[in-house]
Coordinates of C-alpha atoms in Angstrom, one line a residue:
X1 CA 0.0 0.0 0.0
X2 CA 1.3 3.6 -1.0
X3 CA 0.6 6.7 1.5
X4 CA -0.4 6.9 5.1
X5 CA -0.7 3.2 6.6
X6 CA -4.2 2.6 7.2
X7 CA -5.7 2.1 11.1
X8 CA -7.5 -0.9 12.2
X9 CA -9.1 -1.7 15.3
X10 CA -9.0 -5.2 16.6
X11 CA -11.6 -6.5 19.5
X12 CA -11.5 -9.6 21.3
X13 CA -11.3 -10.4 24.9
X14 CA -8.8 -13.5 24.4
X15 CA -5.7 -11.9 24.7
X16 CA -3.8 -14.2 22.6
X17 CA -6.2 -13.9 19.8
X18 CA -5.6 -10.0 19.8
X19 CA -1.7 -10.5 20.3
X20 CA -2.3 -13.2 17.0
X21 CA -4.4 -10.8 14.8
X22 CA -1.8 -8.0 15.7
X23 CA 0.7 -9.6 14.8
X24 CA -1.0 -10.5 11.0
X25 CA -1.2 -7.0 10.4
X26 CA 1.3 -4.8 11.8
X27 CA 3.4 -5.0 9.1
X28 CA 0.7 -3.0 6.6
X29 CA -1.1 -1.5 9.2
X30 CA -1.4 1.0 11.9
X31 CA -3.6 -1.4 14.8
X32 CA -5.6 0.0 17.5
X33 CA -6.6 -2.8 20.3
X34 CA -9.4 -3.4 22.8
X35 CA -10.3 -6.3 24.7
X36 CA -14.4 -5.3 24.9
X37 CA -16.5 -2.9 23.7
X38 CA -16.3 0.2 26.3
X39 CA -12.5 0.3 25.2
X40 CA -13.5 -0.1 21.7
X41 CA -15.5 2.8 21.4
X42 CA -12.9 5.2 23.6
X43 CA -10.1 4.1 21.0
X44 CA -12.7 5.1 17.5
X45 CA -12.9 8.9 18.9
X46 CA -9.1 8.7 19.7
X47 CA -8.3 7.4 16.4
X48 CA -9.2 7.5 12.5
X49 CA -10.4 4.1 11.8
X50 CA -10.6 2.4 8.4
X51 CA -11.7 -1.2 9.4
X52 CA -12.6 -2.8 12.6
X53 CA -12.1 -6.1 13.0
X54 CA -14.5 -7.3 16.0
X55 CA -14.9 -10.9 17.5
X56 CA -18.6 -11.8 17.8
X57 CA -18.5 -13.5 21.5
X58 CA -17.1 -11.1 23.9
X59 CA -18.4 -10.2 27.7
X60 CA -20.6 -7.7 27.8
X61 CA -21.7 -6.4 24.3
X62 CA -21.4 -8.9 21.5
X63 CA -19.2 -7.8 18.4
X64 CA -22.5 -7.6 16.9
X65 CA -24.0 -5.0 19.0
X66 CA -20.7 -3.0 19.1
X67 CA -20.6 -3.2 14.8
X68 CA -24.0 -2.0 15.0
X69 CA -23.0 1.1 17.5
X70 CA -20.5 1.9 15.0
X71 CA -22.6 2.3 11.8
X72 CA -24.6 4.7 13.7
X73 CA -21.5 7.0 14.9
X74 CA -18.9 6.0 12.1
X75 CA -21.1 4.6 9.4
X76 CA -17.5 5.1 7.1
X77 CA -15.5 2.3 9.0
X78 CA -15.7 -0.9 7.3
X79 CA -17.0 -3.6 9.7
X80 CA -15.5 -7.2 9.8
X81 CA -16.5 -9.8 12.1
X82 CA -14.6 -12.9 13.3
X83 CA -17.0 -15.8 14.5
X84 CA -17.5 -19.7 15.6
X85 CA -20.7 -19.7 14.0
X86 CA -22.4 -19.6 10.3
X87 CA -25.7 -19.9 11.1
X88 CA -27.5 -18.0 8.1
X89 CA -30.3 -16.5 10.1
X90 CA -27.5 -14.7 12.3
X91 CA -25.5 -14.1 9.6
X92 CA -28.5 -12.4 8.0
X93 CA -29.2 -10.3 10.9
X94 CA -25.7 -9.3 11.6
X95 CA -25.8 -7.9 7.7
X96 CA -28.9 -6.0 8.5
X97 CA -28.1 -4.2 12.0
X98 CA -24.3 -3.8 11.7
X99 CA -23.8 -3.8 7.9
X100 CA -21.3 -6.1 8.5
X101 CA -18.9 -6.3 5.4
X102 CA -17.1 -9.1 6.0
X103 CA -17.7 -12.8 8.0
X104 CA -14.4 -14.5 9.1
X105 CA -14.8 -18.0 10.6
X106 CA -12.5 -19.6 13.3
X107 CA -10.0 -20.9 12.9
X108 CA -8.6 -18.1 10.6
X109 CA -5.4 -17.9 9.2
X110 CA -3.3 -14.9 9.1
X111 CA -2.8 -14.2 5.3
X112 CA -6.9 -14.7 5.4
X113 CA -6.9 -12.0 8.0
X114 CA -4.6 -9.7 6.1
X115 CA -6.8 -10.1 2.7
X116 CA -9.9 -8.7 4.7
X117 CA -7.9 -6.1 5.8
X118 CA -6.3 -5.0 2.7
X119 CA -10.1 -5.4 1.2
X120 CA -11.9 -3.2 3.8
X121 CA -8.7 -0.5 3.6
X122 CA -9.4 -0.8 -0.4
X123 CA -12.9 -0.1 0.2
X124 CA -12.6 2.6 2.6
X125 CA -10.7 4.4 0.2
X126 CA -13.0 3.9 -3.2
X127 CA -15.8 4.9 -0.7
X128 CA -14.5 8.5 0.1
X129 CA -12.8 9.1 -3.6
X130 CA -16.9 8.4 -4.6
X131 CA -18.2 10.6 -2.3
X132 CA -15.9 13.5 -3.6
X133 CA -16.6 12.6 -6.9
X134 CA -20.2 12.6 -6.5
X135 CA -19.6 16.1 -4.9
X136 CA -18.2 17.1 -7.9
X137 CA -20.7 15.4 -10.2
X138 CA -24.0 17.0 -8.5
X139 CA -23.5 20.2 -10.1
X140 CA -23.5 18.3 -13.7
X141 CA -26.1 15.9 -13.1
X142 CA -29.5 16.2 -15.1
X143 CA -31.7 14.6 -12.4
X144 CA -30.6 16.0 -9.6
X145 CA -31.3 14.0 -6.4
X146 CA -33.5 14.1 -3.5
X147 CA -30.4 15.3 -1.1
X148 CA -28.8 17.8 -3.7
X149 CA -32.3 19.4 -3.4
X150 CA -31.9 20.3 -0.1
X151 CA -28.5 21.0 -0.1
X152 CA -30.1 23.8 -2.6
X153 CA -33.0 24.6 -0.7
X154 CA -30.9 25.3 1.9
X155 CA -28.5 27.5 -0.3
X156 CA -31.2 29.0 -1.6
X157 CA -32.7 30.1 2.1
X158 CA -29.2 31.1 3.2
X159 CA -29.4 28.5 6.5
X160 CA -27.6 29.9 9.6
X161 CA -27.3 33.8 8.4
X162 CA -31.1 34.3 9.8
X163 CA -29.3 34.4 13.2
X164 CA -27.4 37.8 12.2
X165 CA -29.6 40.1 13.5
X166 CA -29.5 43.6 11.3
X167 CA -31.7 46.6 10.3
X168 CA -32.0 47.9 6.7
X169 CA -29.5 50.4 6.9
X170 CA -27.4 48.2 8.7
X171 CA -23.2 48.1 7.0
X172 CA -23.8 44.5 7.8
X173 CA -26.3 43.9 5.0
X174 CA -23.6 44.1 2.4
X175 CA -21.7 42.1 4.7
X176 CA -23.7 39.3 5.1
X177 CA -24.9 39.4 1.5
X178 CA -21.0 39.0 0.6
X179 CA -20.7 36.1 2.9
X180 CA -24.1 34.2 1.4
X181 CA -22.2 34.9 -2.1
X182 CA -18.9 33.5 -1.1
X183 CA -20.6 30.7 0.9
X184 CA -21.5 28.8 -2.5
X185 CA -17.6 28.8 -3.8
X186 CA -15.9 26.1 -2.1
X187 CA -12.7 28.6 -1.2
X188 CA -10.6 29.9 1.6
X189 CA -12.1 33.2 3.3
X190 CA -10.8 35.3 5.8
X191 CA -13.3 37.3 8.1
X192 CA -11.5 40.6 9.7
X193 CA -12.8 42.2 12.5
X194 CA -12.4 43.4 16.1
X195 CA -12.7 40.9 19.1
X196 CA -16.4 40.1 19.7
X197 CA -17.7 41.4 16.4
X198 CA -19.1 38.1 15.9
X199 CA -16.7 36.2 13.1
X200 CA -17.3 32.7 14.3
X201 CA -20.7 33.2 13.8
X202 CA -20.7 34.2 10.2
X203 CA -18.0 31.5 9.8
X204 CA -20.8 28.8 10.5
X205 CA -23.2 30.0 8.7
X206 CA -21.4 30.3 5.5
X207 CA -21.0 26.9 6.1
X208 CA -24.1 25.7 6.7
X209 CA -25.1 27.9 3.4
X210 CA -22.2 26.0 2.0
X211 CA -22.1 22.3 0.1
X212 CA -20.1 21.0 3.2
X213 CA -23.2 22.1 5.2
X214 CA -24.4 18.5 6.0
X215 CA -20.3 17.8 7.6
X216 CA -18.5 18.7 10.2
X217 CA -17.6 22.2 11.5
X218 CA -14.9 22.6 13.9
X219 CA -13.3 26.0 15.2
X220 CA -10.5 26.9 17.3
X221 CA -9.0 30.4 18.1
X222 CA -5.1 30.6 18.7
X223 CA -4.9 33.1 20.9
X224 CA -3.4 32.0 23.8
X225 CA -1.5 28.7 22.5
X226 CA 1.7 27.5 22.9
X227 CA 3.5 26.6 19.0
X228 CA 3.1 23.0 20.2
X229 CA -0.7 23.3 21.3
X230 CA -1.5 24.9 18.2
X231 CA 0.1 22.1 16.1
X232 CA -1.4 19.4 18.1
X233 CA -4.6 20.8 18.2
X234 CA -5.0 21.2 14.1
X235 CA -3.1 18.1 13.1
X236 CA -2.6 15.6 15.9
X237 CA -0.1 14.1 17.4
X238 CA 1.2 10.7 17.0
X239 CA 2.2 8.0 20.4
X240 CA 4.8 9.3 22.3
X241 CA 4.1 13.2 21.7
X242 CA 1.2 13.1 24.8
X243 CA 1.6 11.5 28.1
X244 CA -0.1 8.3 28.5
X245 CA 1.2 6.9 25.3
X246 CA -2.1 8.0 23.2
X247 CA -2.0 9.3 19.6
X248 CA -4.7 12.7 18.9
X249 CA -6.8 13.1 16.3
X250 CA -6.3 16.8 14.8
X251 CA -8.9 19.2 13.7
X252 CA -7.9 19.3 9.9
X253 CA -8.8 15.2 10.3
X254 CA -12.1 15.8 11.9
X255 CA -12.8 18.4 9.7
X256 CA -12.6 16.2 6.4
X257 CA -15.1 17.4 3.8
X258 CA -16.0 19.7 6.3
X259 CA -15.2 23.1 7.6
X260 CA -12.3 24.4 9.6
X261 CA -12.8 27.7 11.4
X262 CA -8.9 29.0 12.8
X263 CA -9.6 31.9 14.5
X264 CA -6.9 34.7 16.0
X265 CA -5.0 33.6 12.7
X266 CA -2.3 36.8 13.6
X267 CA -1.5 35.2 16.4
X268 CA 0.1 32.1 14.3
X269 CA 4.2 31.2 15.1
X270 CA 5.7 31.4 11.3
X271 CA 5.7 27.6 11.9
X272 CA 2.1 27.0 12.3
X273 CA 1.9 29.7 9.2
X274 CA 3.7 27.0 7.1
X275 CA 2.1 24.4 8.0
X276 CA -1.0 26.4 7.8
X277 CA -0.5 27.7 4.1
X278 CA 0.0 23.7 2.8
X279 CA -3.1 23.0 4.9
X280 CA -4.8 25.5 2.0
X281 CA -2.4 25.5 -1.0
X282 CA -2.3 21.3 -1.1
X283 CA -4.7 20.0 1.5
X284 CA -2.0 18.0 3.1
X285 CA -0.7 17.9 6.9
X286 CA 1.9 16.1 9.2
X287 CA 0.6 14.9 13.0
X288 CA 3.3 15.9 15.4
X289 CA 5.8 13.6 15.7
X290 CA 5.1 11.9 13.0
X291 CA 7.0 11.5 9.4
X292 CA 4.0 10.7 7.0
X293 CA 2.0 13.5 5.1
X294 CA -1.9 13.4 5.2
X295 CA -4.4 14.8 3.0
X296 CA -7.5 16.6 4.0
X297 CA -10.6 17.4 1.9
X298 CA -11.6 20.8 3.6
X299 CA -12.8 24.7 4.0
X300 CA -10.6 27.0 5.9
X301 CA -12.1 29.9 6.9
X302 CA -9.6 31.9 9.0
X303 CA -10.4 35.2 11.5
X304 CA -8.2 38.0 12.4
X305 CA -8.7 40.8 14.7
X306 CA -6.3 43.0 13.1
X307 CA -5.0 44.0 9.2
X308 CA -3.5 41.6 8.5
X309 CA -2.3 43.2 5.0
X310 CA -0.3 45.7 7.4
X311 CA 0.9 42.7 8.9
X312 CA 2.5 41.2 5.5
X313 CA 3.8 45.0 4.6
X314 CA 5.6 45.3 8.0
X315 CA 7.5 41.2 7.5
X316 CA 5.0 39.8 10.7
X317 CA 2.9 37.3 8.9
X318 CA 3.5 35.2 5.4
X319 CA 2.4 37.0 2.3
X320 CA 1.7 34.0 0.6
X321 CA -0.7 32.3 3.5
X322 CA -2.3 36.2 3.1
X323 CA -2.9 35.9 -0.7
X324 CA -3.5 31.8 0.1
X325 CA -6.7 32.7 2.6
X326 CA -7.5 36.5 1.0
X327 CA -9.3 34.7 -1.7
X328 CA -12.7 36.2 -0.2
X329 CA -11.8 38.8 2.8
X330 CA -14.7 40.2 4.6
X331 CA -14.2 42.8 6.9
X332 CA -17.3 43.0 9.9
X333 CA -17.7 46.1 11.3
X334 CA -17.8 46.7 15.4
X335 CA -20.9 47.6 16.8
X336 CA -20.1 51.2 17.3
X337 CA -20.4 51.1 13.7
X338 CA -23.7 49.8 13.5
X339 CA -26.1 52.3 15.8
X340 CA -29.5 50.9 14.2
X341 CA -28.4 47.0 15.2
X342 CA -28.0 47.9 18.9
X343 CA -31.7 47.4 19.8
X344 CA -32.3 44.3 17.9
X345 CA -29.6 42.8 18.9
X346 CA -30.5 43.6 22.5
X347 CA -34.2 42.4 22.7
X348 CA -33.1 39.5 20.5
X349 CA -30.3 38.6 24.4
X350 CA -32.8 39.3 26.4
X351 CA -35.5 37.4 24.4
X352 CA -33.0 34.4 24.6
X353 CA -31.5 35.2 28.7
X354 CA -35.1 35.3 29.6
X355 CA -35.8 31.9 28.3
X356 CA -32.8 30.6 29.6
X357 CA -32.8 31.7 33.0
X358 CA -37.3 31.8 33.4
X359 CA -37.8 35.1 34.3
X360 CA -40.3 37.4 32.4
X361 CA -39.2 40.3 30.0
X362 CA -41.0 42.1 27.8
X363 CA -38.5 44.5 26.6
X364 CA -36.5 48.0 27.0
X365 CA -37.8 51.7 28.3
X366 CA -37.3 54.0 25.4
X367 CA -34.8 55.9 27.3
X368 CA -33.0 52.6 28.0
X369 CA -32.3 51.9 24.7
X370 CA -31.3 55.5 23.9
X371 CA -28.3 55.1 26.6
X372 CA -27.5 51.5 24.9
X373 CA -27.3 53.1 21.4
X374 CA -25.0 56.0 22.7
X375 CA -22.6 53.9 24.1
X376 CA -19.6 52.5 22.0
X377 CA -19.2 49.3 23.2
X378 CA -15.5 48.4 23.0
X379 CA -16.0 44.9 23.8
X380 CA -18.8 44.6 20.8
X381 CA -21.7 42.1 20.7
X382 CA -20.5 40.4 24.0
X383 CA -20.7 43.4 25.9
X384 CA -23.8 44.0 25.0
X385 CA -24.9 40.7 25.9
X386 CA -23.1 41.2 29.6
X387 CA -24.7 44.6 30.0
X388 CA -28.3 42.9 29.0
X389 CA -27.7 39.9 31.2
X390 CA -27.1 42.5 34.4
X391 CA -30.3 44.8 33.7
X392 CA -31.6 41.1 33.9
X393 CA -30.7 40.6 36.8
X394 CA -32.0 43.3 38.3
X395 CA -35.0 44.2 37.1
X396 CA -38.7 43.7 38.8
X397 CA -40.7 43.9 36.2
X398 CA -41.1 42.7 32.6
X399 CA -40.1 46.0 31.4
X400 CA -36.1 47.3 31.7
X401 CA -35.3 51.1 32.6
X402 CA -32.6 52.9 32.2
X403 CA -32.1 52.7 36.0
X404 CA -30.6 49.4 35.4
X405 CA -27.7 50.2 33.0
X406 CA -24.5 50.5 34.7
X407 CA -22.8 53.8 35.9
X408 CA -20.0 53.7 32.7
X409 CA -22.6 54.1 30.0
X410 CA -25.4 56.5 31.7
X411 CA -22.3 58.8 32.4
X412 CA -20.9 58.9 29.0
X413 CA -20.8 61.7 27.0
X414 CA -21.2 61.2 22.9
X415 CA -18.5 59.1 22.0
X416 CA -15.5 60.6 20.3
X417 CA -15.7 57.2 17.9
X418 CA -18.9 57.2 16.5
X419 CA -21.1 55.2 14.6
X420 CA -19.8 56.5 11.0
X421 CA -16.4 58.2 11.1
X422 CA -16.0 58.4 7.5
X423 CA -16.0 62.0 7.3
X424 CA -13.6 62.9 9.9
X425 CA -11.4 64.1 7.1
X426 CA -13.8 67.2 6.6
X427 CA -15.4 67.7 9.9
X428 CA -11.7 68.5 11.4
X429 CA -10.4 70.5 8.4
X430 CA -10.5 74.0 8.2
X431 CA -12.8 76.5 6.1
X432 CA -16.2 78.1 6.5
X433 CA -19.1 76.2 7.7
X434 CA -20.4 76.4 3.9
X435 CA -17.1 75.1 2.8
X436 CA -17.0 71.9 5.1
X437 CA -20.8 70.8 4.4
X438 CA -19.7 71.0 1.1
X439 CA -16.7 68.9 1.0
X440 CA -19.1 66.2 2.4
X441 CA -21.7 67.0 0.0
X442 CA -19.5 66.3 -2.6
X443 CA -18.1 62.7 -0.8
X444 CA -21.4 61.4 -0.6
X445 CA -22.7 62.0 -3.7
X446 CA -19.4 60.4 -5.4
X447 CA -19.3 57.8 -3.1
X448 CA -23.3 56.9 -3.8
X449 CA -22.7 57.2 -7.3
X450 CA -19.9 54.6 -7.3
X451 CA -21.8 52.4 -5.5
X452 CA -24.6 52.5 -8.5
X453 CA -22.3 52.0 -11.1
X454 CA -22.9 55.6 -12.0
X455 CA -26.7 55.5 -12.7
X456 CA -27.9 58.6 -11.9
X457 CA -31.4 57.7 -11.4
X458 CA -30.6 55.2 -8.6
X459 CA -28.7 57.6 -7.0
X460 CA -31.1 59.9 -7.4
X461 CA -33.7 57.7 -6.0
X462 CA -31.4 56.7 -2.9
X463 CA -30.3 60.0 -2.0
X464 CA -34.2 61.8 -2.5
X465 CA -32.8 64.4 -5.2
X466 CA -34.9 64.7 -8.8
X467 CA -32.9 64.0 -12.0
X468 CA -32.7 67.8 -12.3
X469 CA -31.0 68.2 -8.5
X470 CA -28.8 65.8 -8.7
X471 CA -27.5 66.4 -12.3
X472 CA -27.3 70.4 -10.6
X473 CA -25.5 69.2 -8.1
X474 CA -22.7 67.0 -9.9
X475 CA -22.1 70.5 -12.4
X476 CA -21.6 72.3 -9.5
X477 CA -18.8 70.6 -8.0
X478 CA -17.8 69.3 -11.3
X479 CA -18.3 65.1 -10.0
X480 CA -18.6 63.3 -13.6
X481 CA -17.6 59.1 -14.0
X482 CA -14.2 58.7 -14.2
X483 CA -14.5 56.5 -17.1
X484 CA -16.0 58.7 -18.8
X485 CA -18.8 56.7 -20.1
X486 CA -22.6 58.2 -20.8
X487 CA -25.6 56.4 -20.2
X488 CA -27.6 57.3 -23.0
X489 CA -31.0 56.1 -21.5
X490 CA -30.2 58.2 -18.5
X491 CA -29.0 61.6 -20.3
X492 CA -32.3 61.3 -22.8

């Protein structure tokens, strides 16, 4: 066999049967032991097994019953059984409860035992090269099938993005209508954002709006790991890494034709960088302490809390794992940047702290929400949640005042970092009163019309100028397309 050695598990309570079986296929194969079935199923979520190779009399469960546990959990592991007996009727059951693959009758001999391993590897294999292909092949097929049709459905409906609450004028509309585009494109994105803005959030539900949506999704944030920890925790480790003698299963395995979610990307070791750009550029990986490269068919979505463009320019972070991951980059705003979200999302914590904890809330006073939509909130969404949670607390009726908000926010002035500081440039720059409304003027009307492609009558329509105004306006200050393009239908 070429490429990783396969791992089997081998169960029997004889001792010298599992020494015996062992022994058989050691050579060719990476064997995971257990004498009954407690220890069997410890050893599957500690390992990736291809085959397991179960005897049917055992204390306890019988192999049976333990096959039949592991269709449910790992329906991909290829079931063998080893057995006295060839009663049909059994043999006929085991097929139909554990989808038993393979019946091997005592006594067996070991290159017998070594062809039903080589034959349940084999078929491991073909099975997951077929399901990628079928992946693959669903967007070319005629007659699409039953579970394909879901799969759009739930593209269609945008699954998991109903949970990111937002107004109209919300700057996370075009966010989140970014992210359902991207979602459908099976490559890398990287979500920017301050802490708490929510990027593990829209990191699930672009995948549950994704093809992978019916796999796994893991996640794990950096911040805070050692080098090692990291490494371990993404790829595994191999036996003799951990104490105890036990081999890990990494992140990148689990997250085969699934998603992987690495959050606090910046705060990556230009090890863990490396490894990290092969994880994307070739889908392969090396378990710590270990020698043999693995492949993994997954999504990497990767979060940063800070540019991580500067990063590249000032030498701190690999340009090509950058470009690698940049492929979609979607940048979520913080809260202070999104003044008409602040109320939904906070009747949307209470709604679910109420529930959660039984006690009875309606909603906020008017005036309460005024203070929570004046306030900044540094620490973004789970700030807001904390500060809902403590009016919570204290309230004694269904209704929450503004009594209950905590002393920092009722005694702040205006913030000095406001919901839109886009025109900072000409609210600190010098002139005439006239002069510096019409420096902004002439920002917002280029910037709408840029947005629209330069049609003036969306514009016009957005903005709540006639055809005539507008068209006054952009003579004035002398605003035409850069292109220099005319729309005929528009100039008529």
């Amino acid at each position: 066999m070429t490429g990783p050695r396969p791992t089997v598990l081998l169960v029997d309570d004889e001792p010298h049967s599992l020494s015996s079986m062992r022994m058989a296929l050691e050579d060719e194969f990476d064997c995971a032991t257990a004498h009954d079935a407690d220890t069997a199923l410890r050893k599957m979520e500690e390992e990736w097994v291809q085959v397991a190779i179960c005897d049917q009399r055992m204390p306890g469960r019988t192999g049976v019953e333990l096959l039949t546990e592991l269709r449910e959990r790992w329906p991909d592991t290829v079931r063998i059984i080893v057995t006295g007996y060839t009663d049909p009727a059994a043999m006929a059951s085991a097929i139909n409860d554990a989808g038993i693959h393979q019946f091997l009758t005592k006594p067996w001999h070991p290159d017998q035992l070594l062809m039903a391993a080589r034959n349940g590897a084999r078929l491991f294999q073909l099975a997951r090269e077929n399901e990628r292909m079928a992946l693959e092949m669903r967007y070319l097929a005629s007659s699409a099938q039953s579970k394909l049709d879901k799969r759009r459905t739930a593209l269609r409906e945008g699954l998991g993005f109903e949970s990111l609450l937002h107004s109209p004028q919300s700057p996370m509309k075009a966010v989140i209508a970014a992210a359902r585009h991207f979602a459908s494109f099976d490559v890398p994105v990287l979500l920017t954002g301050e802490p708490g803005t929510g990027r593990a959030r829209l990191a699930r539900a672009m995948h549950f709006a994704s093809l992978r949506s019916d796999r796994p999704f893991h996640a794990l944030n950096l911040a805070g790991l050692t080098d090692e920890l990291a490494l371990i925790e993404l790829f595994g480790a191999k036996r003799g890494i951990l104490p105890g003698g036990v081999s890990k299963v990494g992140l990148a395995q689990k997250s085969d034709r699934g998603t992987l979610f690495v959050e606090g990307i910046e705060h990556a070791s230009p090890g863990l960088q490396l490894a990290l750009w092969r994880l994307v550029e070739e889908g392969s990986f090396t378990p710590l302490g270990g020698q043999e490269v693995q492949t993994a068919n997954l999504r990497l979505i990767a979060g940063a809390g800070v540019d991580l463009a500067r990063r590249v320019a000032e030498g701190a972070f690999r340009a090509d794992l950058y470009y690698a991951l940049a492929v979609a980059e979607l940048a979520i705003p913080p809260l202070r940047a999104r003044r008409g979200d602040v109320a939904l999302l906070a009747q949307a914590f209470l709604d679910d702290l109420a529930a959660r904890h039984g006690k009875a809330a309606h909603g906020f006073a008017p005036e309460a929400l005024e203070f929570l939509e004046n306030w900044d909130w540094p620490g973004n969404l789970k700030e807001l949640q904390n500060e809902v949670t403590r009016m919570l607390v204290f309230a004694r009726g269904p209704m929450l005042g503004a009594e209950l908000i905590g002393r920092p926010i009722l005694q702040a002035a205006p913030s000095e970092h406001g919901a839109d500081r886009s025109a900072d440039a000409a609210l600190m720059a010098d002139g005439t009163l006239k002069d510096r409304v019409e420096l902004i003027e002439m920002r917002i009307l280029r910037e709408t019309l840029t947005r629209h492609r330069w049609n003036k009558s969306r514009a016009a329509v957005e903005l709540g100028l006639s055809r005539v105004g507008l068209r006054a306006k952009l003579d004035r200050y002398g605003i035409a397309d850069p292109s220099g393009r005319v729309h005929e239908e528009e100039e008529d």
